[in-house]
Short mmCIF file of C-alpha atoms and ligand atoms in Angstrom, two decimals:
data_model
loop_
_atom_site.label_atom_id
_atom_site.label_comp_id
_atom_site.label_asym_id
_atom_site.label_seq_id
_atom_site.Cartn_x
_atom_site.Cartn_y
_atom_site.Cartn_z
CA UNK R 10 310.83 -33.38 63.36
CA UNK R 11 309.92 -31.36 60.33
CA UNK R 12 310.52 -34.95 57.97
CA UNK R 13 307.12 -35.75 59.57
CA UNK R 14 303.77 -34.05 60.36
CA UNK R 15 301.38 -31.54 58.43
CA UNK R 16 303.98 -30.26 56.36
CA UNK R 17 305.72 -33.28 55.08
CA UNK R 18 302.54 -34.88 54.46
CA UNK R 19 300.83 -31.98 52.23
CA UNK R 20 304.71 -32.11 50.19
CA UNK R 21 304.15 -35.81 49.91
CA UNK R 22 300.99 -35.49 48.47
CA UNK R 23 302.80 -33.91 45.15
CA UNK R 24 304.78 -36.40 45.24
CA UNK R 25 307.73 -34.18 46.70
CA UNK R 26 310.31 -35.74 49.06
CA UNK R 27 311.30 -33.50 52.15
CA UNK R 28 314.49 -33.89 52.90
CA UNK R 29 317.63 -32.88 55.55
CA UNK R 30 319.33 -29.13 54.25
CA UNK R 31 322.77 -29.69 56.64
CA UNK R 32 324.06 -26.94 53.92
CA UNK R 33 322.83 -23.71 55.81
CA UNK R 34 319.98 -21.46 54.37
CA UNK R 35 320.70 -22.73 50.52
CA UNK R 36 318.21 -21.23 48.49
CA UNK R 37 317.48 -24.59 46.31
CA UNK R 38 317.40 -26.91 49.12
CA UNK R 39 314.25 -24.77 50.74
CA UNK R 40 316.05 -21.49 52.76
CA UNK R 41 314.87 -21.88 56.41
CA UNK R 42 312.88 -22.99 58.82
CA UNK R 43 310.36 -20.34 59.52
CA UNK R 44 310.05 -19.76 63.42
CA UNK R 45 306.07 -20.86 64.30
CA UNK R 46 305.44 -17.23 65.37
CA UNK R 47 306.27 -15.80 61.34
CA UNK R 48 304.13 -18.58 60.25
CA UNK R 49 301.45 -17.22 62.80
CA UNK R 50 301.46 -13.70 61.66
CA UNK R 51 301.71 -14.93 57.70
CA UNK R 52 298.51 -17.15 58.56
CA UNK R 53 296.55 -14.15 60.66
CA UNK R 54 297.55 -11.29 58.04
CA UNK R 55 296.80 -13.73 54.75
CA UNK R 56 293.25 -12.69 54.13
CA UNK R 57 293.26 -9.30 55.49
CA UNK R 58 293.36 -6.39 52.58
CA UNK R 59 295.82 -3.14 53.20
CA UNK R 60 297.26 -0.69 51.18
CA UNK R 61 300.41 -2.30 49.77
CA UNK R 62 301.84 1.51 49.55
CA UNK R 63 301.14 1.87 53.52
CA UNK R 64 302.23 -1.28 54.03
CA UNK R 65 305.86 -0.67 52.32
CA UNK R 66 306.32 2.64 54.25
CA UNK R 67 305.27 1.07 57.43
CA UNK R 68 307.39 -2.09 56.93
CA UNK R 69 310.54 -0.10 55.56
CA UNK R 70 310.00 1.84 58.63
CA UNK R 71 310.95 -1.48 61.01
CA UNK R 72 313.85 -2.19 58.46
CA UNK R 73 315.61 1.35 58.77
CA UNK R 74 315.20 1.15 62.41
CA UNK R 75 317.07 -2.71 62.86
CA UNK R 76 319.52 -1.15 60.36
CA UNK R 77 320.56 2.32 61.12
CA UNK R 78 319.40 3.65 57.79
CA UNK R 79 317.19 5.83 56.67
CA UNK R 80 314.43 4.35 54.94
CA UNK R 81 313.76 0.34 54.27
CA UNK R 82 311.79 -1.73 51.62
CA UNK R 83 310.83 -5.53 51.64
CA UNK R 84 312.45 -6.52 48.45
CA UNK R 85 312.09 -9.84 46.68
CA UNK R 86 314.86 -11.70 48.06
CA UNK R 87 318.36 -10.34 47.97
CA UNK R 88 318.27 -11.01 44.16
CA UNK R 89 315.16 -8.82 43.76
CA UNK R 90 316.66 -6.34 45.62
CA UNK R 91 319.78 -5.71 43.49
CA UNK R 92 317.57 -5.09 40.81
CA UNK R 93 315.99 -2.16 42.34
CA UNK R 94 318.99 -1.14 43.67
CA UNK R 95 320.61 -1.01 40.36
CA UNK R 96 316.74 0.76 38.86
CA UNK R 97 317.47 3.17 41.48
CA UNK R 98 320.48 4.27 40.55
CA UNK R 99 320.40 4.30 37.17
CA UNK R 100 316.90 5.90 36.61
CA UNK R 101 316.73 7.72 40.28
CA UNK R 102 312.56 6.99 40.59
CA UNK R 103 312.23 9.15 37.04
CA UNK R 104 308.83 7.42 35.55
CA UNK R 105 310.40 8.69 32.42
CA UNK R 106 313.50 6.85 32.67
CA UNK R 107 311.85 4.09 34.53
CA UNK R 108 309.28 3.40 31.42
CA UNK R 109 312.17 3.03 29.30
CA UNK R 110 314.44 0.35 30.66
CA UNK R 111 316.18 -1.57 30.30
CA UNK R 112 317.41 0.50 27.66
CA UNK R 113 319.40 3.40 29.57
CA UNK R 114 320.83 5.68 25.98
CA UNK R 115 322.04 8.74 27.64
CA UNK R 116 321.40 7.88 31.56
CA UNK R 117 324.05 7.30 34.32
CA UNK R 118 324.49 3.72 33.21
CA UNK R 119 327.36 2.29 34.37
CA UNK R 120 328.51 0.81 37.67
CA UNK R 121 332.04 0.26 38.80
CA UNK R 122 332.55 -3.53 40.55
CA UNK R 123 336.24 -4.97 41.29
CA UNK R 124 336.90 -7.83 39.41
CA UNK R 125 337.01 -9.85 42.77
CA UNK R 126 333.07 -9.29 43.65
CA UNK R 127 332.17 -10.83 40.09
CA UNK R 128 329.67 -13.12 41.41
CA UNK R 129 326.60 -15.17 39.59
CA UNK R 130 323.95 -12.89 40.75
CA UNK R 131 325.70 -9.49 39.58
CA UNK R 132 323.63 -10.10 36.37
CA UNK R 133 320.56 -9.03 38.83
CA UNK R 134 322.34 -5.40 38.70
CA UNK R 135 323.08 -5.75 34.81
CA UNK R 136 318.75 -6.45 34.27
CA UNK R 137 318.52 -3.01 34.05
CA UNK R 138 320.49 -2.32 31.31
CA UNK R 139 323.53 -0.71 33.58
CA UNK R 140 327.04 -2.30 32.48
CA UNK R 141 329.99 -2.75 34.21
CA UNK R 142 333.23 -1.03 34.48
CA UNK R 143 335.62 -3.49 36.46
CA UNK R 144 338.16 -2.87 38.32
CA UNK R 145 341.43 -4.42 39.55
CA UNK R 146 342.29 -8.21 38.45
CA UNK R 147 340.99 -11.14 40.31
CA UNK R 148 343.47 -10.96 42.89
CA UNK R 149 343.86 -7.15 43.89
CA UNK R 150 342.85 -3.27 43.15
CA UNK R 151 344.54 -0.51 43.09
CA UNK R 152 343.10 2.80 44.62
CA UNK R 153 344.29 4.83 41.32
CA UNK R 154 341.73 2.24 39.47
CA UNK R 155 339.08 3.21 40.67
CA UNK R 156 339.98 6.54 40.65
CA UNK R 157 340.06 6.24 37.18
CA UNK R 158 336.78 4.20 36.62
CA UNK R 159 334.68 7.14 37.32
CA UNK R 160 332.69 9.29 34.06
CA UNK R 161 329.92 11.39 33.92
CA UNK R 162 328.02 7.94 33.28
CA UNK R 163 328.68 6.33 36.83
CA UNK R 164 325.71 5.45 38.62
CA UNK R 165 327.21 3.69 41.79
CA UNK R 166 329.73 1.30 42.74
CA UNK R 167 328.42 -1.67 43.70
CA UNK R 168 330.95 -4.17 46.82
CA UNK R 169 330.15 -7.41 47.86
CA UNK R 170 330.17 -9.47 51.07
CA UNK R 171 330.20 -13.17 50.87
CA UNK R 172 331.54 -16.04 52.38
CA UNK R 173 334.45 -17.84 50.21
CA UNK R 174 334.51 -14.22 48.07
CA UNK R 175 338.14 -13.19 47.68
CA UNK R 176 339.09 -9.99 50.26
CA UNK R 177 341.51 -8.62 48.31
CA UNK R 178 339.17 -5.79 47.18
CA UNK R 179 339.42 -2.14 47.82
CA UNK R 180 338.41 -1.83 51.80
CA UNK R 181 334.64 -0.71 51.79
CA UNK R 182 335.19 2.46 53.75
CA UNK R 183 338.07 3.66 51.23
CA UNK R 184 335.47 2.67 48.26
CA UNK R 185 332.62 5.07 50.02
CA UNK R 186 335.16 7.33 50.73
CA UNK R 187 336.13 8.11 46.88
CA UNK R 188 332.57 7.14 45.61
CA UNK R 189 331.57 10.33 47.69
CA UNK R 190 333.79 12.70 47.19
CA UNK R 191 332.69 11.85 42.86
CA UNK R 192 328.79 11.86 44.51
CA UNK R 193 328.15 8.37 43.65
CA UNK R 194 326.54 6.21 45.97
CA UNK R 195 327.64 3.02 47.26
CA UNK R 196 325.58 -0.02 47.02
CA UNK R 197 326.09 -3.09 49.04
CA UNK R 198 325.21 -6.72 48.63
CA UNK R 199 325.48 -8.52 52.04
CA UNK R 200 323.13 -11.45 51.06
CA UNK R 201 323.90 -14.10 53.25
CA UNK R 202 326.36 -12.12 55.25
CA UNK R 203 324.46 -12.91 58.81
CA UNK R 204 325.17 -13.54 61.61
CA UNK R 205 326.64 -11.39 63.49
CA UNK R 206 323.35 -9.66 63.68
CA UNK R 207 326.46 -6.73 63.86
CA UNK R 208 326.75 -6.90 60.25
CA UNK R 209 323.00 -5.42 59.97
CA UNK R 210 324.54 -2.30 60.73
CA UNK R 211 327.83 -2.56 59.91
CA UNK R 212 327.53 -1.50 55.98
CA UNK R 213 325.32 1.73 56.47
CA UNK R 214 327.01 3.00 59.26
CA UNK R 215 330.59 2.56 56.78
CA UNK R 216 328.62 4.71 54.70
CA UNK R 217 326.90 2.48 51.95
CA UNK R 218 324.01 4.08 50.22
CA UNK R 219 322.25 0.96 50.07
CA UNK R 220 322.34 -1.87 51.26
CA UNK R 221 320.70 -5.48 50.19
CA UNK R 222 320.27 -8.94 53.25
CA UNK R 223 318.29 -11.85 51.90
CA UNK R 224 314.97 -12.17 54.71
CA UNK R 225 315.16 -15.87 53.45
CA UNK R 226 318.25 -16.81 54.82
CA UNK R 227 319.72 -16.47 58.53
CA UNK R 228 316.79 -14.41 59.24
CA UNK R 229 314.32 -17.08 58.74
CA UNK R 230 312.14 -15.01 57.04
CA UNK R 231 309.69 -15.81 53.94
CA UNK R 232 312.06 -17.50 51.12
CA UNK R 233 311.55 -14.87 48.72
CA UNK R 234 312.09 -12.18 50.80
CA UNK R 235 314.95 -9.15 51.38
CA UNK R 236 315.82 -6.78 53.37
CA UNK R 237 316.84 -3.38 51.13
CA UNK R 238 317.40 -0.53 53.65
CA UNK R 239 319.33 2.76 52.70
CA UNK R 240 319.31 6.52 51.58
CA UNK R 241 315.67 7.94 51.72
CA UNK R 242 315.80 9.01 48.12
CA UNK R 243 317.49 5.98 47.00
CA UNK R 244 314.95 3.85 48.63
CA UNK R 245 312.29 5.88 47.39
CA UNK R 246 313.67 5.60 43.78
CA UNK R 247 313.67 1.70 44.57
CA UNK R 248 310.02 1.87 45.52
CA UNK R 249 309.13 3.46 42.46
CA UNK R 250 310.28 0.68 40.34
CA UNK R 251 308.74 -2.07 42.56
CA UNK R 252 305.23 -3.48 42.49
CA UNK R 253 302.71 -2.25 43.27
CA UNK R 254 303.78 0.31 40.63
CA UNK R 255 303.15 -0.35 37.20
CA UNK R 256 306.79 -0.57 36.26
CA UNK R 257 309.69 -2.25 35.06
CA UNK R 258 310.04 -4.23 38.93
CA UNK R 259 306.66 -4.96 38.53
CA UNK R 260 307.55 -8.90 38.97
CA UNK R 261 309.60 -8.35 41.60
CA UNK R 262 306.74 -8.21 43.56
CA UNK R 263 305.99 -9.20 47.41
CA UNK R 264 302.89 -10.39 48.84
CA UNK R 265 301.34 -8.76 52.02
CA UNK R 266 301.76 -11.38 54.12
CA UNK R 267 305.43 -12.38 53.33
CA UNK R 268 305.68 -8.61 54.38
CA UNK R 269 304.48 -8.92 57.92
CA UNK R 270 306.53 -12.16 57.92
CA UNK R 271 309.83 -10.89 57.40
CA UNK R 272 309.01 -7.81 59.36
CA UNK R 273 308.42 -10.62 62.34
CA UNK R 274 311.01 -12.55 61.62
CA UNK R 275 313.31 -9.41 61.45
CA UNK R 276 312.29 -8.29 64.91
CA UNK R 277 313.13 -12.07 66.57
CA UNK R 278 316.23 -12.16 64.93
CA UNK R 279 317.50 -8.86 66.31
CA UNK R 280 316.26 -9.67 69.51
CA UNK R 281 318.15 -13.64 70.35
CA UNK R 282 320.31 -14.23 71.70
CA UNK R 283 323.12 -14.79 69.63
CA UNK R 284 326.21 -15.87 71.97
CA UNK R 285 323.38 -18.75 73.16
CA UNK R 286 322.37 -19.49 69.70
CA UNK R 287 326.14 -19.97 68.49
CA UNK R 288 326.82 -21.94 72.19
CA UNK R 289 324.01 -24.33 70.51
CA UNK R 290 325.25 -24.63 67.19
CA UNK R 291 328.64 -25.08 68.29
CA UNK R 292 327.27 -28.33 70.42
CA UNK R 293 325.75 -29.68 67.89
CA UNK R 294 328.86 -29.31 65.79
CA UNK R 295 331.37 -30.87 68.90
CA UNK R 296 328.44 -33.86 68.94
CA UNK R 297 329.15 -34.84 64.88
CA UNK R 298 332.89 -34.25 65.70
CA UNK R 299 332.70 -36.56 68.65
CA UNK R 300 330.16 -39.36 66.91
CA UNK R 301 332.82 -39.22 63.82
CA UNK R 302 336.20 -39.67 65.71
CA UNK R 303 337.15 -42.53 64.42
CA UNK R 304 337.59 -41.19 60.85
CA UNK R 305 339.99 -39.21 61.85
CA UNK R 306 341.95 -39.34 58.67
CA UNK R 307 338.98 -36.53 57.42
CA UNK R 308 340.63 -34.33 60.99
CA UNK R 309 336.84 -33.52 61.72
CA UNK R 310 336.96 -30.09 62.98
CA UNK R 311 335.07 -27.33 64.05
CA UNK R 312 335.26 -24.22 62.29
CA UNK R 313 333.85 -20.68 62.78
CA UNK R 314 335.28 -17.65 61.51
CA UNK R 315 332.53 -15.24 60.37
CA UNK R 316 334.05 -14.83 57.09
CA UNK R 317 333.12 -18.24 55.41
CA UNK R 318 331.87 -20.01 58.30
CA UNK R 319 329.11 -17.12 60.11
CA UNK R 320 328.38 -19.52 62.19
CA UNK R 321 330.10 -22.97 64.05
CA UNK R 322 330.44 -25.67 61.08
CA UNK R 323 331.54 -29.46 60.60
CA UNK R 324 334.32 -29.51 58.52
CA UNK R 325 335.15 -32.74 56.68
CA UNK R 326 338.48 -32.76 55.39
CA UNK R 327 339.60 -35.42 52.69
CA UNK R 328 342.97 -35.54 52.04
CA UNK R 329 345.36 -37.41 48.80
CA UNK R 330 345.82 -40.42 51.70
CA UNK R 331 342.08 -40.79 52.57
CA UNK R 332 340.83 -44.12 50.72
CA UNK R 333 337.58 -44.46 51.36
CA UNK R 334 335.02 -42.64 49.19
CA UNK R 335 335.74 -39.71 47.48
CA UNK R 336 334.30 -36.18 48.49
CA UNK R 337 331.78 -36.09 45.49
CA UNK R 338 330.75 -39.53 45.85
CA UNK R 339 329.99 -38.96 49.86
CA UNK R 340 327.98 -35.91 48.52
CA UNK R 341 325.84 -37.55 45.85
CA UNK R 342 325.14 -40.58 48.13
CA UNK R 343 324.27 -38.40 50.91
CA UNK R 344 322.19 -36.26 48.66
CA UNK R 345 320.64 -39.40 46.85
CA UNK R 346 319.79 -41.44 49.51
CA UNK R 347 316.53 -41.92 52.19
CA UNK R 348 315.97 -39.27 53.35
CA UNK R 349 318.00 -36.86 51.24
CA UNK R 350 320.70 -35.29 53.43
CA UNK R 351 322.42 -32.25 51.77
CA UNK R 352 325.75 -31.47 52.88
CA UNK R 353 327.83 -27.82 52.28
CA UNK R 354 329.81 -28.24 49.39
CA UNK R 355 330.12 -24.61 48.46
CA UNK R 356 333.89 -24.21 50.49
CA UNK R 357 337.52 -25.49 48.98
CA UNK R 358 337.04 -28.74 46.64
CA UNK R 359 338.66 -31.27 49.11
CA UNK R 360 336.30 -30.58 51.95
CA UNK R 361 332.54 -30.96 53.05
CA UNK R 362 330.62 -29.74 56.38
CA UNK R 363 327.80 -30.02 58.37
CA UNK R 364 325.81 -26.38 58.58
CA UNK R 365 323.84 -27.38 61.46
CA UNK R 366 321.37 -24.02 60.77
CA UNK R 367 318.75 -26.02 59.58
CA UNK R 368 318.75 -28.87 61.63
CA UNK R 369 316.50 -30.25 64.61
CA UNK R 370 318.65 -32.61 66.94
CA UNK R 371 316.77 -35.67 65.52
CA UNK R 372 317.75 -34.56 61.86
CA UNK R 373 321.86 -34.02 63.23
CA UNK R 374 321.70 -38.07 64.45
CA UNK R 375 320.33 -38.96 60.87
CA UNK R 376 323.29 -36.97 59.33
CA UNK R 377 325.75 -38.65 61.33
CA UNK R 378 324.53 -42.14 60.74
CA UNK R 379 324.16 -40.81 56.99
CA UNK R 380 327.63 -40.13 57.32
CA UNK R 381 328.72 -43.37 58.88
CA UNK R 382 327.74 -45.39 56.45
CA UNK R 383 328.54 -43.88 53.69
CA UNK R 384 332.09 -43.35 54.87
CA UNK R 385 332.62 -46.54 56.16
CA UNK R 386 331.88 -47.96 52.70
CA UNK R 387 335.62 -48.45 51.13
C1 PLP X 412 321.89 -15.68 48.39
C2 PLP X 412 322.59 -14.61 47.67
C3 PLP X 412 321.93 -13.83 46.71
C4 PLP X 412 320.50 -14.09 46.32
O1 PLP X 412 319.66 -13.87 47.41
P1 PLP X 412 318.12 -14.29 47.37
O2 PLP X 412 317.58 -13.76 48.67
O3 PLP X 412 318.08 -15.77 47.29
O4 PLP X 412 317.50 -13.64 46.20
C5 PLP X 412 322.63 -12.81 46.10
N1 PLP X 412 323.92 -12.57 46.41
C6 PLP X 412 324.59 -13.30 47.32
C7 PLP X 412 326.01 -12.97 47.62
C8 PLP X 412 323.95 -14.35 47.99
O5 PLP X 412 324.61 -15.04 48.92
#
């Protein structure tokens, strides 16, 4: 169990508590478990000097190919990677241009987003100085609006998948369609939108220029890792405003050996199983469900829909009638207690669940009796 050993021990030693992420692949809560063979490869590759340029190529190589796209680049996590994508765009791998952002006077600067893919980390594609030109209102679009949102100033229009996002966007293949035909490209944020390992393909072959996965999350690569694959040019415009290069990306920059990890971790993912590795997750889901019966007022269900739920979840519902503790208060005692378990919280206000992505089977039982007593209190 990873709240003992090596690991927790060196943690413990700076006086940091490990604790129990039952929330999925949540950046602030530590991303993932890294399979032992990535931390093999990380460990073997640490001290051994390359030529970060070869290195990139080589590496981007192994992303295109997983992807369907043309070229790839190892990108600072997914958040790292909208930067470039929006650098790439907006300055096209000009050193010129490059040299002089993020103020963009008189370049393709702006990039059209609907309203409903605002998100917290769309300031990543405003850090180059690109602004937005939204579209729609928070609860639909209009094809004639983004017709109309196109100048001589459009640089791309960025989409968004993400769980809990609303869908009532423009459909992606309709968005590449127009972008196209007004020779804009198309650039995608799918984060955290894996599994289905499907989806790794899904975006470029709808016709996305580029395209941005976190390597962090349900890839289990290196934490600050991404996955940017796309357009050769557009990847090679990202490259030029990454490190190693002397440029504005410059502290976006990626260490060798998280390279070869995600590269490695990329490669396992592609290759498991995944109907076995949701048949597994599902279990462990059925197991809370079953060891929480009697609280049936919260209907403990399991849910998987590959929208908000990409894989099987334990989904604690509290209703007006419920009176034992309130969802917050089950969160922060959860949360604040020995060890620290971390629930999802990120769904609909009234509920809580169980992301069992994280989780060793000994971990699961200490949720659950987490979860007993804490319920039972009340
Ligand atoms: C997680 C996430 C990000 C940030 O990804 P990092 O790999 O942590 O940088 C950006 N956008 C969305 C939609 C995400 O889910």
């Amino acid at each position: 169990m990873a709240l003992t050993g090596e690991g927790a021990d060196i943690y413990r030693s700076l006086g940091v508590r490990p604790i129990i992420t039952a929330s999925g692949s949540t950046t602030a809560r530590g991303g993932s478990k890294l399979r032992p063979e990535v931390k093999a490869a990380m460990n073997a590759t640490a001290g051994v000097m390359v030529d970060m340029a070869e290195l990139n190529r080589r590496a981007g190589e192994v992303l295109a190919r997983h992807t369907g796209a043309e070229a790839g680049f190892v990108s600072s996590g997914s958040a790292g990677g909208l930067i470039l994508q929006s650098a790439a765009v907006v300055a096209r791998g000009d050193p010129a241009l490059l040299a002089r952002l993020p103020d963009t006077t008189g370049m393709r600067n702006e990039i059209i987003i609907h309203k409903a893919h605002r998100f917290p980390y769309d300031q990543c594609l405003r850090a180059t100085g690109a602004r937005f030109v939204e579209i729609g209102d928070g609860r639909r679009c209009r094809p004639w609006e983004l017709e109309a949102a196109f100048s001589e100033r459009t640089a791309a229009v960025a989409y968004l998948f993400s769980p809990f996002t609303t869908r009532n966007a423009l459909p992606l293949e309709h968005v590449v369609e127009v972008a196209h035909r007004h020779d804009v490209p198309v650039i995608v944020n799918a984060a955290s939108y894996l599994p289905p390992r499907a989806n790794l393909r899904r975006f470029v072959a709808a016709g996305a220029d580029m395209v941005i996965f976190s390597g962090g999350k349900s890839v289990r690569g290196p934490q600050g890792t991404g996955i940017l694959v796309g357009r050769r040019d557009l990847i090679d415009a990202a490259f030029a405003a990454a490190s190693p290069h002397q440029t504005f990306g410059r502290g976006l920059k990626v260490a060798k050996e998280e390279i070869v990890g995600l590269v490695k971790a990329l490669e396992i993912f592609v290759a498991e199983d995944e109907a076995a590795e949701t048949a597994r997750y599902r279990r462990m889901c059925e197991h809370a469900r079953d060891a929480l019966a009697d609280f049936d007022a919260l209907t403990p269900t399991v849910v998987h829909d590959q929208r908000d739920y990409m894989i099987p979840h334990l989904l604690l519902h509290f209703p007006e009638r419920w009176n034992g503790p309130s969802r917050d208060a089950v969160f922060e005692a959860l949360a604040k207690g020995d060890p620290p378990v971390f629930l999802h919280d990120i769904g609909p206000p009234n509920e809580l669940a169980v992301d069992p992505f994280n989780l060793d089977d000994e971990e699961l039982e200490i949720v659950i009796r987490r979860l007993r007593e804490v319920l039972s209190k009340g």
